[in-house]
CSV table of C-alpha atoms in Angstrom, one decimal:
chain,number,residue,atom,x,y,z
A,1097,MET,CA,-0.1,0.1,0.1
A,1098,VAL,CA,1.5,3.5,-0.9
A,1099,SER,CA,1.7,5.8,1.9
A,1100,TRP,CA,0.4,9.4,1.7
A,1101,ARG,CA,3.9,10.8,2.1
A,1102,SER,CA,5.0,8.7,-0.9
A,1103,LEU,CA,1.9,9.8,-2.7
A,1104,LEU,CA,2.4,13.4,-1.8
A,1105,SER,CA,6.1,13.2,-3.0
A,1106,LEU,CA,4.8,11.8,-6.4
A,1107,LEU,CA,2.6,14.7,-7.1
A,1108,LEU,CA,5.2,17.0,-6.2
A,1109,LEU,CA,7.4,15.6,-8.7
A,1110,ALA,CA,4.9,15.5,-11.3
A,1111,ALA,CA,3.8,19.1,-10.7
A,1112,GLY,CA,7.5,20.2,-10.9
A,1113,ALA,CA,8.0,18.4,-14.1
A,1114,ALA,CA,4.9,19.8,-15.6
A,1115,GLY,CA,6.1,23.2,-14.7
A,1116,ALA,CA,9.4,22.7,-16.1
A,1117,VAL,CA,7.7,21.2,-19.4
A,1118,GLU,CA,5.4,24.4,-19.5
A,1119,SER,CA,8.5,26.8,-18.9
A,1120,ASN,CA,10.3,25.2,-21.8
A,1121,ARG,CA,7.2,25.6,-24.1
A,1122,ILE,CA,8.0,27.0,-27.6
A,1123,VAL,CA,6.0,30.2,-28.0
A,1124,LEU,CA,7.5,31.3,-31.0
A,1125,ARG,CA,9.4,29.7,-34.1
A,1126,VAL,CA,11.0,31.8,-36.9
A,1127,ASN,CA,12.7,29.3,-39.5
A,1128,ASP,CA,15.0,27.4,-37.2
A,1129,ARG,CA,15.4,29.6,-34.5
A,1130,ILE,CA,12.9,29.4,-31.3
A,1131,ALA,CA,11.9,31.4,-28.1
A,1132,THR,CA,10.7,29.6,-25.1
A,1133,LEU,CA,8.1,30.6,-22.5
A,1134,ARG,CA,11.0,30.9,-19.8
A,1135,GLU,CA,12.9,33.2,-22.2
A,1136,TYR,CA,9.7,35.4,-22.9
A,1137,GLU,CA,9.0,35.8,-19.2
A,1138,SER,CA,12.5,36.6,-18.3
A,1139,ARG,CA,12.6,39.1,-21.0
A,1140,ARG,CA,9.1,40.6,-20.1
A,1141,GLU,CA,10.0,41.0,-16.3
A,1142,GLU,CA,13.5,42.6,-17.3
A,1143,ARG,CA,11.6,44.8,-19.6
A,1144,LEU,CA,8.8,45.7,-17.0
A,1145,GLY,CA,11.4,46.5,-14.4
A,1146,MET,CA,13.1,48.9,-16.4
A,1147,ILE,CA,9.7,50.6,-17.2
A,1148,LEU,CA,8.6,50.6,-13.4
A,1149,HIS,CA,12.0,52.0,-12.5
A,1150,ASP,CA,12.7,54.8,-15.3
A,1151,PRO,CA,12.5,58.1,-13.6
A,1152,GLY,CA,12.1,60.0,-17.0
A,1153,LEU,CA,8.6,58.5,-17.8
A,1154,GLY,CA,5.5,60.3,-16.8
A,1155,GLU,CA,2.7,58.1,-15.4
A,1156,SER,CA,0.3,58.0,-18.6
A,1157,GLU,CA,3.3,56.9,-20.8
A,1158,ARG,CA,4.3,54.5,-18.0
A,1159,ARG,CA,1.0,53.0,-17.8
A,1160,GLN,CA,0.9,52.5,-21.4
A,1161,LEU,CA,4.1,50.8,-21.6
A,1162,VAL,CA,3.0,48.3,-18.8
A,1163,GLU,CA,0.1,47.7,-20.8
A,1164,GLU,CA,2.0,46.7,-24.1
A,1165,VAL,CA,4.9,45.1,-22.1
A,1166,GLY,CA,4.0,41.5,-23.3
A,1167,ARG,CA,3.5,42.4,-26.9
A,1168,ALA,CA,6.6,44.5,-26.9
A,1169,THR,CA,8.8,41.7,-25.6
A,1170,MET,CA,7.2,39.3,-28.2
A,1171,LYS,CA,7.9,41.8,-31.0
A,1172,GLU,CA,11.6,42.1,-29.8
A,1173,LEU,CA,11.9,38.4,-29.7
A,1174,PHE,CA,10.2,38.1,-33.1
A,1175,ASP,CA,12.4,40.9,-34.8
A,1176,GLU,CA,15.7,39.2,-33.1
A,1177,LEU,CA,14.8,35.7,-34.4
A,1178,LEU,CA,14.3,37.0,-37.8
A,1179,ILE,CA,17.7,38.7,-37.9
A,1180,LEU,CA,19.8,35.8,-36.2
A,1181,SER,CA,18.2,33.5,-38.7
A,1182,ARG,CA,19.5,35.7,-41.4
A,1183,ALA,CA,22.6,35.8,-39.9
A,1184,GLN,CA,22.8,31.9,-40.0
A,1185,GLN,CA,21.7,32.0,-43.5
A,1186,LEU,CA,24.8,34.5,-44.2
A,1187,ARG,CA,27.0,32.2,-42.4
A,1188,ILE,CA,28.0,35.1,-40.0
A,1189,ILE,CA,30.4,33.4,-37.3
A,1190,VAL,CA,31.5,35.5,-34.1
A,1191,THR,CA,34.9,33.8,-33.3
A,1192,ARG,CA,35.9,33.5,-29.5
A,1193,ASP,CA,38.6,36.1,-30.1
A,1194,GLN,CA,36.0,38.6,-31.6
A,1195,LEU,CA,33.8,38.0,-28.5
A,1196,ALA,CA,36.6,38.3,-26.1
A,1197,ARG,CA,37.6,41.5,-27.7
A,1198,ALA,CA,34.2,42.9,-27.5
A,1199,MET,CA,33.8,41.9,-23.8
A,1200,THR,CA,36.9,43.7,-23.0
A,1201,SER,CA,35.8,46.7,-24.8
A,1202,THR,CA,32.6,46.6,-23.1
A,1203,ARG,CA,34.3,46.3,-19.4
A,1204,GLU,CA,36.9,49.1,-20.3
A,1205,ARG,CA,34.1,51.6,-21.6
A,1206,TYR,CA,32.4,51.2,-18.2
A,1207,GLY,CA,35.7,51.8,-16.3
A,1208,LEU,CA,35.9,48.3,-14.9
A,1209,SER,CA,39.5,47.2,-14.3
A,1210,SER,CA,39.0,43.5,-13.8
A,1211,GLU,CA,36.7,40.7,-14.5
A,1212,ALA,CA,35.3,40.4,-11.0
A,1213,GLU,CA,34.4,43.9,-10.9
A,1214,PHE,CA,32.5,43.4,-14.3
A,1215,ALA,CA,31.0,40.2,-13.0
A,1216,ALA,CA,29.7,42.1,-10.1
A,1217,ALA,CA,28.5,44.9,-11.9
A,1218,LEU,CA,26.5,42.7,-14.0
A,1219,ALA,CA,25.2,40.6,-10.9
A,1220,GLN,CA,23.6,43.9,-9.8
A,1221,SER,CA,21.6,44.0,-12.9
A,1222,GLY,CA,20.7,40.3,-12.7
A,1223,LEU,CA,23.0,38.9,-15.3
A,1224,SER,CA,25.8,36.4,-15.2
A,1225,ILE,CA,28.9,36.8,-17.4
A,1226,ASP,CA,27.6,33.7,-19.6
A,1227,LEU,CA,24.4,35.1,-20.1
A,1228,TYR,CA,25.9,38.7,-21.0
A,1229,ARG,CA,28.4,36.9,-23.2
A,1230,ALA,CA,25.5,35.1,-25.0
A,1231,ARG,CA,23.6,38.3,-25.4
A,1232,LEU,CA,26.9,40.1,-26.9
A,1233,GLU,CA,27.3,37.6,-29.3
A,1234,LYS,CA,23.7,37.8,-30.6
A,1235,GLN,CA,24.1,41.7,-30.6
A,1236,LEU,CA,27.2,41.2,-32.7
A,1237,GLN,CA,25.4,39.1,-35.2
A,1238,TRP,CA,22.5,41.4,-35.4
A,1239,GLN,CA,24.8,44.4,-36.2
A,1240,GLU,CA,26.5,42.6,-38.9
A,1241,VAL,CA,23.4,41.6,-40.7
A,1242,ILE,CA,22.1,45.1,-40.6
A,1243,GLY,CA,25.4,46.3,-41.7
A,1244,ARG,CA,25.5,44.3,-44.7
A,1245,GLU,CA,22.0,44.5,-45.7
A,1246,VAL,CA,20.5,47.6,-44.6
A,1247,GLN,CA,23.0,50.3,-43.9
A,1248,PRO,CA,23.9,50.0,-47.6
A,1249,ARG,CA,20.4,51.2,-48.5
A,1250,ILE,CA,20.9,54.6,-46.4
A,1251,LYS,CA,22.0,57.3,-48.9
A,1252,VAL,CA,21.7,61.0,-47.5
A,1253,ASP,CA,22.2,63.0,-50.6
A,1254,GLU,CA,22.8,66.8,-50.9
A,1255,GLU,CA,19.0,67.2,-51.9
A,1256,ALA,CA,17.7,65.6,-49.0
A,1257,VAL,CA,19.7,67.8,-46.8
A,1258,GLN,CA,18.6,71.0,-48.5
A,1259,ARG,CA,14.9,69.8,-48.5
A,1260,PHE,CA,15.1,69.1,-44.8
A,1261,TYR,CA,16.7,72.6,-44.3
A,1262,ARG,CA,14.0,74.3,-46.3
A,1263,GLU,CA,11.2,72.5,-44.9
A,1264,HIS,CA,12.6,73.1,-41.0
A,1265,VAL,CA,13.9,76.3,-41.4
A,1266,GLU,CA,12.1,77.6,-38.3
A,1267,GLU,CA,13.8,75.2,-36.2
A,1268,PHE,CA,17.2,76.7,-36.9
A,1269,ARG,CA,16.2,80.2,-35.9
A,1270,LEU,CA,18.3,81.6,-33.1
A,1271,PRO,CA,16.6,84.3,-30.9
A,1272,GLU,CA,18.3,87.7,-30.0
A,1273,ARG,CA,20.6,87.2,-27.2
A,1274,ILE,CA,23.3,89.2,-25.2
A,1275,GLU,CA,26.7,88.2,-23.5
A,1276,LEU,CA,26.3,89.2,-20.1
A,1277,GLN,CA,28.8,90.0,-17.2
A,1278,GLU,CA,27.8,90.7,-13.5
A,1279,LEU,CA,29.0,92.0,-10.3
A,1280,VAL,CA,27.1,92.0,-7.1
A,1281,VAL,CA,27.6,94.4,-4.1
A,1282,ARG,CA,26.8,92.3,-1.2
A,1283,GLU,CA,24.1,93.6,1.3
A,1284,GLN,CA,26.5,93.1,4.2
A,1285,ALA,CA,28.9,95.4,2.5
A,1286,ARG,CA,27.6,98.4,4.3
A,1287,PRO,CA,25.4,98.9,7.6
A,1288,ASP,CA,22.6,100.6,5.7
A,1289,ALA,CA,20.9,100.8,2.3
A,1290,GLU,CA,22.1,104.4,1.9
A,1291,ALA,CA,25.7,103.6,2.3
A,1292,LEU,CA,25.2,100.4,0.2
A,1293,ALA,CA,23.6,102.5,-2.7
A,1294,ALA,CA,26.5,104.9,-2.4
A,1295,LEU,CA,29.2,102.2,-2.8
A,1296,ALA,CA,27.3,100.6,-5.6
A,1297,ALA,CA,27.3,103.9,-7.4
A,1298,GLN,CA,31.1,104.6,-6.9
A,1299,ILE,CA,31.8,101.1,-8.4
A,1300,ARG,CA,29.2,101.8,-11.4
A,1301,ASP,CA,31.0,104.9,-12.0
A,1302,ARG,CA,34.5,103.4,-12.2
A,1303,LEU,CA,33.0,100.8,-14.6
A,1304,ALA,CA,31.1,103.4,-16.8
A,1305,ALA,CA,34.4,105.4,-17.0
A,1306,GLY,CA,36.2,102.6,-18.8
A,1307,GLU,CA,38.1,100.7,-15.7
A,1308,ALA,CA,37.8,96.8,-16.5
A,1309,ILE,CA,35.2,95.1,-14.7
A,1310,ALA,CA,37.6,92.3,-13.6
A,1311,ASP,CA,39.9,94.8,-11.8
A,1312,VAL,CA,37.2,96.5,-10.3
A,1313,ALA,CA,35.7,93.4,-8.9
A,1314,ALA,CA,39.1,92.1,-7.7
A,1315,SER,CA,39.6,95.3,-5.8
A,1316,HIS,CA,36.5,94.9,-3.8
A,1317,ALA,CA,36.1,91.1,-3.8
A,1318,ALA,CA,39.1,90.7,-1.5
A,1319,SER,CA,37.3,92.8,1.3
A,1320,GLY,CA,34.0,91.0,0.8
A,1321,GLU,CA,32.2,93.9,-0.6
A,1322,THR,CA,31.3,92.4,-4.0
A,1323,SER,CA,31.3,89.1,-5.6
A,1324,GLY,CA,33.9,88.2,-7.9
A,1325,LEU,CA,33.0,88.8,-11.4
A,1326,VAL,CA,30.3,86.6,-12.8
A,1327,GLU,CA,30.2,85.6,-16.2
A,1328,LEU,CA,26.7,84.8,-17.1
A,1329,GLY,CA,27.4,84.3,-20.6
A,1330,TRP,CA,24.8,84.5,-23.6
A,1331,VAL,CA,21.4,84.9,-22.4
A,1332,GLN,CA,18.1,85.0,-24.2
A,1333,ARG,CA,15.0,87.4,-23.2
A,1334,GLY,CA,13.2,85.6,-20.2
A,1335,GLU,CA,16.1,83.7,-19.0
A,1336,LEU,CA,17.3,86.5,-16.2
A,1337,ASP,CA,15.4,87.2,-12.9
A,1338,ALA,CA,12.7,89.6,-13.6
A,1339,ALA,CA,14.4,92.2,-11.5
A,1340,LEU,CA,17.3,92.0,-13.9
A,1341,GLU,CA,15.7,91.5,-17.3
A,1342,GLY,CA,14.6,95.0,-18.1
A,1343,ALA,CA,18.2,96.6,-17.1
A,1344,ALA,CA,20.1,94.0,-19.1
A,1345,TRP,CA,18.2,94.3,-22.4
A,1346,ALA,CA,18.2,98.0,-22.1
A,1347,LEU,CA,21.9,98.2,-22.6
A,1348,GLU,CA,24.1,98.1,-25.7
A,1349,PRO,CA,27.7,96.3,-25.8
A,1350,GLY,CA,30.1,98.0,-23.3
A,1351,GLU,CA,27.4,99.7,-21.3
A,1352,VAL,CA,26.9,99.3,-17.8
A,1353,SER,CA,23.6,99.3,-15.7
A,1354,ALA,CA,22.5,101.3,-12.7
A,1355,PRO,CA,22.7,99.0,-9.6
A,1356,VAL,CA,19.7,96.8,-9.5
A,1357,PRO,CA,18.3,95.5,-6.3
A,1358,ALA,CA,18.1,91.8,-6.4
A,1359,ARG,CA,18.8,88.8,-4.5
A,1360,GLY,CA,21.9,89.1,-2.3
A,1361,GLY,CA,22.4,92.8,-3.1
A,1362,LEU,CA,22.8,95.5,-5.7
A,1363,HIS,CA,23.5,94.0,-9.1
A,1364,ILE,CA,25.6,95.8,-11.7
A,1365,LEU,CA,25.4,94.3,-15.4
A,1366,ARG,CA,27.4,95.1,-18.3
A,1367,VAL,CA,26.8,93.8,-21.7
A,1368,VAL,CA,29.7,92.3,-23.6
A,1369,ALA,CA,28.3,91.6,-27.1
A,1370,ARG,CA,24.7,91.5,-28.6
A,1371,GLU,CA,23.3,89.3,-31.3
A,1372,PRO,CA,20.2,89.9,-33.3
A,1373,ALA,CA,17.9,87.3,-34.2
A,1374,ARG,CA,19.1,85.1,-37.1
A,1375,VAL,CA,18.7,81.9,-38.9
A,1376,ARG,CA,21.6,79.6,-38.6
A,1377,PRO,CA,22.9,78.8,-42.1
A,1378,LEU,CA,23.1,75.4,-43.8
A,1379,GLN,CA,26.8,74.8,-43.1
A,1380,GLU,CA,26.5,75.2,-39.4
A,1381,VAL,CA,23.6,72.7,-39.2
A,1382,ARG,CA,24.3,70.1,-41.9
A,1383,GLU,CA,26.0,67.6,-39.6
A,1384,ARG,CA,23.0,67.4,-37.4
A,1385,ILE,CA,20.4,67.2,-40.6
A,1386,GLU,CA,22.6,64.6,-42.0
A,1387,MET,CA,22.2,62.7,-38.8
A,1388,ILE,CA,18.4,63.2,-38.6
A,1389,GLU,CA,17.9,62.1,-42.2
A,1390,GLU,CA,20.3,59.1,-41.7
A,1391,ASN,CA,18.3,58.1,-38.6
A,1392,ARG,CA,15.1,58.6,-40.6
A,1393,GLN,CA,16.0,56.5,-43.5
A,1394,TYR,CA,17.3,53.7,-41.0
A,1395,GLU,CA,13.9,53.2,-39.5
A,1396,GLN,CA,12.3,53.3,-42.9
A,1397,GLU,CA,14.7,50.8,-44.3
A,1398,MET,CA,14.6,48.7,-41.1
A,1399,LYS,CA,10.8,48.4,-41.2
A,1400,ARG,CA,10.7,47.5,-44.9
A,1401,TYR,CA,13.9,44.9,-44.4
A,1402,LEU,CA,11.9,43.2,-41.5
A,1403,ALA,CA,8.8,42.9,-43.5
A,1404,GLU,CA,11.0,41.4,-46.2
A,1405,LEU,CA,12.3,38.8,-43.9
A,1406,THR,CA,9.0,38.3,-42.4
A,1407,ALA,CA,7.3,37.4,-46.0
A,1408,ARG,CA,10.1,34.8,-46.4
A,1409,ALA,CA,10.0,33.2,-43.1
A,1410,TYR,CA,8.3,30.2,-41.5
A,1411,VAL,CA,6.6,31.4,-38.3
A,1412,ALA,CA,4.8,29.2,-36.0
A,1413,GLU,CA,3.3,30.9,-32.8
A,1414,ASN,CA,2.0,29.6,-29.4
A,1415,LEU,CA,1.5,32.7,-27.8
A,1416,PRO,CA,1.1,33.9,-24.3
A,1417,SER,CA,-2.3,35.9,-23.9
A,1418,ASP,CA,-0.6,39.0,-23.2
A,1419,ALA,CA,1.7,38.8,-26.2
A,1420,VAL,CA,-1.2,38.3,-28.9
A,1421,GLY,CA,-1.2,41.0,-31.5
A,1422,TYR,CA,2.5,41.8,-31.2
A,1423,ARG,CA,2.9,42.1,-34.9
A,1424,GLU,CA,0.8,45.4,-34.8
A,1425,LEU,CA,3.6,47.3,-33.0
A,1426,ALA,CA,6.1,49.2,-35.0
A,1427,PRO,CA,9.8,47.6,-35.1
A,1428,PRO,CA,12.2,49.1,-33.1
A,1429,ALA,CA,15.1,50.9,-34.5
A,1430,GLU,CA,17.5,48.6,-32.9
A,1431,VAL,CA,16.9,45.6,-30.4
A,1432,ASP,CA,18.8,46.5,-27.5
A,1433,LEU,CA,20.0,43.2,-26.3
A,1434,LEU,CA,22.7,45.2,-24.3
A,1435,ALA,CA,23.9,48.5,-23.8
A,1436,PRO,CA,23.5,50.4,-27.2
A,1437,ILE,CA,26.3,49.3,-29.6
A,1438,PRO,CA,26.9,51.5,-32.8
A,1439,ARG,CA,25.8,50.0,-35.8
A,1440,PRO,CA,28.9,48.6,-38.1
A,1441,GLU,CA,29.8,49.7,-41.5
A,1442,ALA,CA,28.8,47.2,-44.2
A,1443,THR,CA,31.4,44.5,-44.8
A,1444,PRO,CA,31.7,42.8,-48.3
A,1445,GLU,CA,31.8,38.9,-47.7
A,1446,PRO,CA,28.9,37.2,-46.0
A,1447,GLU,CA,30.8,33.9,-46.0
A,1448,THR,CA,33.3,34.6,-43.5
A,1449,PRO,CA,33.5,35.6,-39.7
A,1450,ILE,CA,32.8,39.1,-38.9
A,1451,PRO,CA,35.8,41.3,-39.0
């Protein structure tokens, strides 16, 4: 007769085996690449943690991302499997030396001097060295595929640059601005307001007569009567304290304001230079426009490329309920398996290991 203890042990073993089978259930297959429920759930929890602890997110945005976390995770997995399957077709191989160099480069980029420090830093993020190495290998394969098959499609020509400049010219308009210096006569420099005003007027007269503001500041700062020379730099309308705004913008280059009561004492302002409002010329913003246009084309070509791979792929799904509908989401600009790594240049020979 089987005792109740033996029966309970059998039931627990069966439940554990069933749980293991369920966690290893294949939820997505793309060609010869698969993703299991365990991998999906791990990625989902990792993504959810990042969303919940991101201080830059507003509540409505955070709520929306939480609602989409299942679909977004499955979309990331789907795109990753597409690209890694293509890497296999192209016979892209990451050698041990290449992977070791990439690991060392990552460690050094974060200022970690030893493998032990690297392992400890990864552990704080819930990662092991082995898991990070596996993700890094996938990231390198991903980048090589994109470098070969997407990057060559991106062509930022002169016509595109000039068209963007014409259509967004208001974005390159700079408002009027002044370069400003300041000297503060401290409240505690004199025992009463009248004596303080007299000292400030004396200092202002010296500046108006042409003495260098740095020299005047130095002569009074040692005794604590004034601040040192404060270089406020370039300012636009509305950026100053309301008490100082009117006085500053009434000045021409080289002129000095009357003492202005404000926080800390009496402020004396000097305008160094003044620039009228202007539109930045194309040559000043060309690099920025080229980067914007390259990113726009990259997102466009990436979406097209993933659609091409999807059309040729064998796809089988056994999705968790919260991942249903994942294909409706827009593709990411780049799957972030790790910290961002720059996209590589295209390489000519798909049969060889990556350089």
